[in-house]
mmCIF file of N, CA and C in Angstrom:
data_model
loop_
_atom_site.group_PDB
_atom_site.id
_atom_site.type_symbol
_atom_site.label_atom_id
_atom_site.label_comp_id
_atom_site.label_asym_id
_atom_site.label_seq_id
_atom_site.Cartn_x
_atom_site.Cartn_y
_atom_site.Cartn_z
ATOM 1 N N MET A 1 137.331 123.251 57.341
ATOM 2 C CA MET A 1 137.812 123.694 58.634
ATOM 3 C C MET A 1 138.770 124.857 58.394
ATOM 4 N N GLY A 2 138.649 125.879 59.206
ATOM 5 C CA GLY A 2 139.492 127.052 59.054
ATOM 6 C C GLY A 2 140.907 126.828 59.527
ATOM 7 N N SER A 3 141.744 127.816 59.254
ATOM 8 C CA SER A 3 143.149 127.676 59.624
ATOM 9 C C SER A 3 143.337 127.650 61.144
ATOM 10 N N VAL A 4 142.490 128.369 61.881
ATOM 11 C CA VAL A 4 142.586 128.335 63.350
ATOM 12 C C VAL A 4 142.215 126.955 63.870
ATOM 13 N N GLY A 5 141.196 126.373 63.290
ATOM 14 C CA GLY A 5 140.793 125.027 63.690
ATOM 15 C C GLY A 5 141.860 124.003 63.387
ATOM 16 N N LEU A 6 142.472 124.115 62.196
ATOM 17 C CA LEU A 6 143.557 123.183 61.855
ATOM 18 C C LEU A 6 144.758 123.355 62.776
ATOM 19 N N ALA A 7 145.075 124.592 63.115
ATOM 20 C CA ALA A 7 146.207 124.830 64.022
ATOM 21 C C ALA A 7 145.920 124.262 65.409
ATOM 22 N N THR A 8 144.700 124.444 65.885
ATOM 23 C CA THR A 8 144.316 123.909 67.192
ATOM 24 C C THR A 8 144.348 122.388 67.177
ATOM 25 N N LEU A 9 143.819 121.801 66.107
ATOM 26 C CA LEU A 9 143.844 120.346 65.985
ATOM 27 C C LEU A 9 145.274 119.826 65.909
ATOM 28 N N ASN A 10 146.135 120.549 65.211
ATOM 29 C CA ASN A 10 147.544 120.171 65.098
ATOM 30 C C ASN A 10 148.208 120.172 66.471
ATOM 31 N N ILE A 11 147.949 121.197 67.263
ATOM 32 C CA ILE A 11 148.543 121.272 68.598
ATOM 33 C C ILE A 11 148.061 120.113 69.470
ATOM 34 N N PHE A 12 146.753 119.875 69.473
ATOM 35 C CA PHE A 12 146.199 118.811 70.305
ATOM 36 C C PHE A 12 146.720 117.438 69.872
ATOM 37 N N LEU A 13 146.650 117.168 68.566
ATOM 38 C CA LEU A 13 147.113 115.869 68.078
ATOM 39 C C LEU A 13 148.605 115.676 68.287
ATOM 40 N N SER A 14 149.377 116.743 68.146
ATOM 41 C CA SER A 14 150.822 116.598 68.339
ATOM 42 C C SER A 14 151.151 116.255 69.788
ATOM 43 N N LEU A 15 150.398 116.776 70.740
ATOM 44 C CA LEU A 15 150.626 116.417 72.143
ATOM 45 C C LEU A 15 150.300 114.950 72.389
ATOM 46 N N VAL A 16 149.156 114.508 71.875
ATOM 47 C CA VAL A 16 148.745 113.115 72.082
ATOM 48 C C VAL A 16 149.680 112.164 71.337
ATOM 49 N N LEU A 17 149.936 112.452 70.066
ATOM 50 C CA LEU A 17 150.817 111.582 69.285
ATOM 51 C C LEU A 17 152.263 111.633 69.779
ATOM 52 N N GLY A 18 152.682 112.785 70.309
ATOM 53 C CA GLY A 18 154.013 112.886 70.890
ATOM 54 C C GLY A 18 154.174 111.968 72.090
ATOM 55 N N ALA A 19 153.144 111.908 72.932
ATOM 56 C CA ALA A 19 153.189 111.007 74.090
ATOM 57 C C ALA A 19 153.206 109.551 73.646
ATOM 58 N N ILE A 20 152.403 109.244 72.637
ATOM 59 C CA ILE A 20 152.385 107.870 72.120
ATOM 60 C C ILE A 20 153.737 107.519 71.499
ATOM 61 N N ALA A 21 154.308 108.438 70.735
ATOM 62 C CA ALA A 21 155.614 108.190 70.115
ATOM 63 C C ALA A 21 156.700 108.011 71.173
ATOM 64 N N LEU A 22 156.637 108.802 72.237
ATOM 65 C CA LEU A 22 157.614 108.679 73.317
ATOM 66 C C LEU A 22 157.569 107.279 73.916
ATOM 67 N N VAL A 23 156.375 106.794 74.218
ATOM 68 C CA VAL A 23 156.235 105.456 74.801
ATOM 69 C C VAL A 23 156.678 104.391 73.800
ATOM 70 N N PHE A 24 156.274 104.542 72.534
ATOM 71 C CA PHE A 24 156.645 103.572 71.506
ATOM 72 C C PHE A 24 158.164 103.476 71.353
ATOM 73 N N VAL A 25 158.819 104.613 71.231
ATOM 74 C CA VAL A 25 160.276 104.614 71.052
ATOM 75 C C VAL A 25 160.964 104.056 72.295
ATOM 76 N N SER A 26 160.459 104.406 73.473
ATOM 77 C CA SER A 26 161.109 103.916 74.699
ATOM 78 C C SER A 26 161.013 102.403 74.836
ATOM 79 N N ILE A 27 159.930 101.814 74.311
ATOM 80 C CA ILE A 27 159.762 100.359 74.411
ATOM 81 C C ILE A 27 160.454 99.643 73.257
ATOM 82 N N GLN A 28 160.261 100.127 72.044
ATOM 83 C CA GLN A 28 160.765 99.423 70.865
ATOM 84 C C GLN A 28 162.238 99.715 70.565
ATOM 85 N N PHE A 29 162.693 100.919 70.890
ATOM 86 C CA PHE A 29 164.069 101.330 70.586
ATOM 87 C C PHE A 29 164.731 101.937 71.826
ATOM 88 N N PRO A 30 165.035 101.113 72.823
ATOM 89 C CA PRO A 30 165.565 101.655 74.080
ATOM 90 C C PRO A 30 166.920 102.352 73.926
ATOM 91 N N ASP A 31 167.761 101.900 72.993
ATOM 92 C CA ASP A 31 169.057 102.556 72.807
ATOM 93 C C ASP A 31 168.877 103.957 72.222
ATOM 94 N N LEU A 32 167.980 104.097 71.258
ATOM 95 C CA LEU A 32 167.679 105.410 70.685
ATOM 96 C C LEU A 32 167.089 106.324 71.747
ATOM 97 N N PHE A 33 166.183 105.781 72.561
ATOM 98 C CA PHE A 33 165.570 106.578 73.617
ATOM 99 C C PHE A 33 166.614 107.027 74.641
ATOM 100 N N SER A 34 167.574 106.152 74.940
ATOM 101 C CA SER A 34 168.648 106.523 75.846
ATOM 102 C C SER A 34 169.473 107.670 75.275
ATOM 103 N N THR A 35 169.721 107.633 73.979
ATOM 104 C CA THR A 35 170.457 108.718 73.321
ATOM 105 C C THR A 35 169.672 110.026 73.383
ATOM 106 N N ILE A 36 168.365 109.952 73.173
ATOM 107 C CA ILE A 36 167.520 111.146 73.257
ATOM 108 C C ILE A 36 167.539 111.710 74.672
ATOM 109 N N LEU A 37 167.465 110.834 75.673
ATOM 110 C CA LEU A 37 167.529 111.291 77.072
ATOM 111 C C LEU A 37 168.880 111.924 77.388
ATOM 112 N N ASP A 38 169.954 111.335 76.863
ATOM 113 C CA ASP A 38 171.285 111.917 77.069
ATOM 114 C C ASP A 38 171.377 113.301 76.435
ATOM 115 N N GLY A 39 170.813 113.441 75.238
ATOM 116 C CA GLY A 39 170.804 114.747 74.573
ATOM 117 C C GLY A 39 169.993 115.776 75.354
ATOM 118 N N ALA A 40 168.868 115.345 75.896
ATOM 119 C CA ALA A 40 168.045 116.262 76.700
ATOM 120 C C ALA A 40 168.775 116.675 77.973
ATOM 121 N N ALA A 41 169.493 115.743 78.580
ATOM 122 C CA ALA A 41 170.263 116.077 79.780
ATOM 123 C C ALA A 41 171.376 117.069 79.442
ATOM 124 N N TRP A 42 172.001 116.891 78.268
ATOM 125 C CA TRP A 42 173.046 117.825 77.834
ATOM 126 C C TRP A 42 172.465 119.216 77.615
ATOM 127 N N VAL A 43 171.322 119.296 76.936
ATOM 128 C CA VAL A 43 170.679 120.602 76.699
ATOM 129 C C VAL A 43 170.300 121.243 78.023
ATOM 130 N N GLU A 44 169.763 120.446 78.943
ATOM 131 C CA GLU A 44 169.409 120.971 80.269
ATOM 132 C C GLU A 44 170.638 121.535 80.972
ATOM 133 N N ASP A 45 171.751 120.820 80.893
ATOM 134 C CA ASP A 45 172.987 121.279 81.523
ATOM 135 C C ASP A 45 173.460 122.588 80.889
ATOM 136 N N GLN A 46 173.389 122.686 79.567
ATOM 137 C CA GLN A 46 173.827 123.902 78.876
ATOM 138 C C GLN A 46 172.937 125.084 79.226
ATOM 139 N N LEU A 47 171.637 124.863 79.303
ATOM 140 C CA LEU A 47 170.713 125.958 79.627
ATOM 141 C C LEU A 47 170.801 126.356 81.099
ATOM 142 N N GLY A 48 171.179 125.410 81.941
ATOM 143 C CA GLY A 48 171.266 125.698 83.370
ATOM 144 C C GLY A 48 172.522 126.430 83.775
ATOM 145 N N HIS A 49 173.476 126.546 82.883
ATOM 146 C CA HIS A 49 174.736 127.220 83.192
ATOM 147 C C HIS A 49 175.024 128.308 82.160
ATOM 148 N N THR A 50 174.097 129.253 82.070
ATOM 149 C CA THR A 50 174.215 130.304 81.054
ATOM 150 C C THR A 50 174.916 131.544 81.573
ATOM 151 N N GLY A 51 175.193 131.617 82.848
ATOM 152 C CA GLY A 51 175.825 132.803 83.406
ATOM 153 C C GLY A 51 174.833 133.865 83.831
ATOM 154 N N LEU A 52 173.557 133.509 83.849
ATOM 155 C CA LEU A 52 172.545 134.453 84.318
ATOM 156 C C LEU A 52 172.696 134.665 85.820
ATOM 157 N N LYS A 53 172.100 135.742 86.292
ATOM 158 C CA LYS A 53 172.049 135.928 87.741
ATOM 159 C C LYS A 53 171.321 134.747 88.362
ATOM 160 N N THR A 54 171.684 134.433 89.588
ATOM 161 C CA THR A 54 171.113 133.271 90.262
ATOM 162 C C THR A 54 169.600 133.342 90.341
ATOM 163 N N GLN A 55 169.048 134.537 90.555
ATOM 164 C CA GLN A 55 167.592 134.664 90.683
ATOM 165 C C GLN A 55 166.873 134.262 89.394
ATOM 166 N N TYR A 56 167.496 134.458 88.241
ATOM 167 C CA TYR A 56 166.900 134.052 86.972
ATOM 168 C C TYR A 56 167.284 132.621 86.609
ATOM 169 N N ASN A 57 168.513 132.261 86.884
ATOM 170 C CA ASN A 57 168.999 130.928 86.546
ATOM 171 C C ASN A 57 168.252 129.842 87.318
ATOM 172 N N ASN A 58 167.837 130.129 88.545
ATOM 173 C CA ASN A 58 167.058 129.166 89.312
ATOM 174 C C ASN A 58 165.754 128.824 88.597
ATOM 175 N N TRP A 59 165.114 129.822 88.006
ATOM 176 C CA TRP A 59 163.867 129.585 87.274
ATOM 177 C C TRP A 59 164.118 128.774 86.016
ATOM 178 N N VAL A 60 165.193 129.055 85.321
ATOM 179 C CA VAL A 60 165.530 128.283 84.119
ATOM 180 C C VAL A 60 165.763 126.832 84.501
ATOM 181 N N ARG A 61 166.542 126.602 85.540
ATOM 182 C CA ARG A 61 166.824 125.236 85.986
ATOM 183 C C ARG A 61 165.566 124.529 86.472
ATOM 184 N N PHE A 62 164.658 125.276 87.105
ATOM 185 C CA PHE A 62 163.418 124.694 87.629
ATOM 186 C C PHE A 62 162.463 124.316 86.494
ATOM 187 N N LEU A 63 162.347 125.179 85.494
ATOM 188 C CA LEU A 63 161.349 124.979 84.442
ATOM 189 C C LEU A 63 161.819 124.072 83.309
ATOM 190 N N ILE A 64 163.123 124.001 83.073
ATOM 191 C CA ILE A 64 163.647 123.199 81.969
ATOM 192 C C ILE A 64 164.302 121.954 82.540
ATOM 193 N N GLY A 65 163.601 120.843 82.454
ATOM 194 C CA GLY A 65 164.146 119.569 82.892
ATOM 195 C C GLY A 65 164.290 118.637 81.706
ATOM 196 N N ASP A 66 165.080 117.597 81.868
ATOM 197 C CA ASP A 66 165.276 116.693 80.741
ATOM 198 C C ASP A 66 163.993 115.956 80.358
ATOM 199 N N GLU A 67 163.084 115.752 81.316
ATOM 200 C CA GLU A 67 161.804 115.121 80.994
ATOM 201 C C GLU A 67 160.969 116.022 80.089
ATOM 202 N N GLN A 68 160.919 117.319 80.417
ATOM 203 C CA GLN A 68 160.176 118.263 79.600
ATOM 204 C C GLN A 68 160.792 118.381 78.209
ATOM 205 N N LEU A 69 162.116 118.423 78.152
ATOM 206 C CA LEU A 69 162.790 118.537 76.861
ATOM 207 C C LEU A 69 162.562 117.301 75.999
ATOM 208 N N THR A 70 162.557 116.126 76.604
ATOM 209 C CA THR A 70 162.316 114.893 75.860
ATOM 210 C C THR A 70 160.901 114.880 75.289
ATOM 211 N N PHE A 71 159.919 115.233 76.107
ATOM 212 C CA PHE A 71 158.539 115.281 75.633
ATOM 213 C C PHE A 71 158.371 116.361 74.566
ATOM 214 N N MET A 72 159.041 117.492 74.750
ATOM 215 C CA MET A 72 158.970 118.570 73.765
ATOM 216 C C MET A 72 159.554 118.092 72.429
ATOM 217 N N PHE A 73 160.634 117.327 72.454
ATOM 218 C CA PHE A 73 161.229 116.792 71.233
ATOM 219 C C PHE A 73 160.214 115.960 70.458
ATOM 220 N N PHE A 74 159.542 115.039 71.139
ATOM 221 C CA PHE A 74 158.565 114.195 70.460
ATOM 222 C C PHE A 74 157.357 114.994 69.997
ATOM 223 N N THR A 75 156.940 115.972 70.764
ATOM 224 C CA THR A 75 155.807 116.806 70.362
ATOM 225 C C THR A 75 156.142 117.610 69.114
ATOM 226 N N ILE A 76 157.323 118.193 69.060
ATOM 227 C CA ILE A 76 157.725 118.963 67.882
ATOM 228 C C ILE A 76 157.861 118.046 66.667
ATOM 229 N N ALA A 77 158.401 116.858 66.867
ATOM 230 C CA ALA A 77 158.511 115.906 65.759
ATOM 231 C C ALA A 77 157.127 115.561 65.213
ATOM 232 N N MET A 78 156.155 115.360 66.088
ATOM 233 C CA MET A 78 154.800 115.055 65.641
ATOM 234 C C MET A 78 154.148 116.261 64.958
ATOM 235 N N ARG A 79 154.432 117.457 65.446
ATOM 236 C CA ARG A 79 153.889 118.659 64.789
ATOM 237 C C ARG A 79 154.431 118.781 63.379
ATOM 238 N N LEU A 80 155.712 118.515 63.191
ATOM 239 C CA LEU A 80 156.299 118.556 61.851
ATOM 240 C C LEU A 80 155.681 117.492 60.951
ATOM 241 N N LEU A 81 155.521 116.287 61.471
ATOM 242 C CA LEU A 81 154.921 115.209 60.693
ATOM 243 C C LEU A 81 153.484 115.551 60.305
ATOM 244 N N LEU A 82 152.711 116.058 61.254
ATOM 245 C CA LEU A 82 151.328 116.441 60.960
ATOM 246 C C LEU A 82 151.266 117.578 59.947
ATOM 247 N N ALA A 83 152.167 118.531 60.048
ATOM 248 C CA ALA A 83 152.182 119.641 59.091
ATOM 249 C C ALA A 83 152.475 119.129 57.685
ATOM 250 N N LEU A 84 153.402 118.174 57.565
ATOM 251 C CA LEU A 84 153.695 117.580 56.263
ATOM 252 C C LEU A 84 152.487 116.826 55.712
ATOM 253 N N ILE A 85 151.805 116.087 56.565
ATOM 254 C CA ILE A 85 150.630 115.338 56.128
ATOM 255 C C ILE A 85 149.522 116.285 55.683
ATOM 256 N N VAL A 86 149.253 117.316 56.470
ATOM 257 C CA VAL A 86 148.188 118.265 56.129
ATOM 258 C C VAL A 86 148.517 118.997 54.839
ATOM 259 N N SER A 87 149.745 119.428 54.677
ATOM 260 C CA SER A 87 150.098 120.141 53.445
ATOM 261 C C SER A 87 150.030 119.205 52.241
ATOM 262 N N GLY A 88 150.382 117.947 52.415
ATOM 263 C CA GLY A 88 150.265 116.979 51.337
ATOM 264 C C GLY A 88 148.812 116.730 50.948
ATOM 265 N N VAL A 89 147.950 116.595 51.945
ATOM 266 C CA VAL A 89 146.530 116.397 51.670
ATOM 267 C C VAL A 89 145.931 117.630 50.996
ATOM 268 N N LYS A 90 146.305 118.818 51.467
ATOM 269 C CA LYS A 90 145.812 120.042 50.835
ATOM 270 C C LYS A 90 146.251 120.114 49.382
ATOM 271 N N ALA A 91 147.497 119.730 49.101
ATOM 272 C CA ALA A 91 147.984 119.753 47.727
ATOM 273 C C ALA A 91 147.229 118.763 46.844
ATOM 274 N N LEU A 92 146.937 117.591 47.388
ATOM 275 C CA LEU A 92 146.168 116.600 46.631
ATOM 276 C C LEU A 92 144.744 117.060 46.369
ATOM 277 N N VAL A 93 144.127 117.681 47.356
ATOM 278 C CA VAL A 93 142.767 118.187 47.198
ATOM 279 C C VAL A 93 142.738 119.325 46.184
ATOM 280 N N ALA A 94 143.715 120.196 46.218
ATOM 281 C CA ALA A 94 143.762 121.328 45.285
ATOM 282 C C ALA A 94 144.013 120.848 43.862
ATOM 283 N N ARG A 95 144.779 119.782 43.718
ATOM 284 C CA ARG A 95 145.085 119.251 42.383
ATOM 285 C C ARG A 95 143.852 118.613 41.741
ATOM 286 N N GLY A 96 143.067 117.932 42.575
ATOM 287 C CA GLY A 96 141.936 117.150 42.046
ATOM 288 C C GLY A 96 140.693 117.880 41.936
#
């Protein structure tokens, strides 16, 4: 599979696995999930008060919500995990 195919597969799998990880963490580790939600709310608050003109700041506040930030956190975590797995498998294949 080419590098474009692997990148596309990584993006798709990270979205699906990110959603699964979000649900898993929210059920199995509710205190950790609460901390993640608090962090996302803090980031949302910081991004929503940047001193931009109101016409631009309204769009930032509209597009960046704590729900999106929480899902983005899990998606990025899954992308990193998948990248580590793929690079490890590539290294094993190249060695053998």
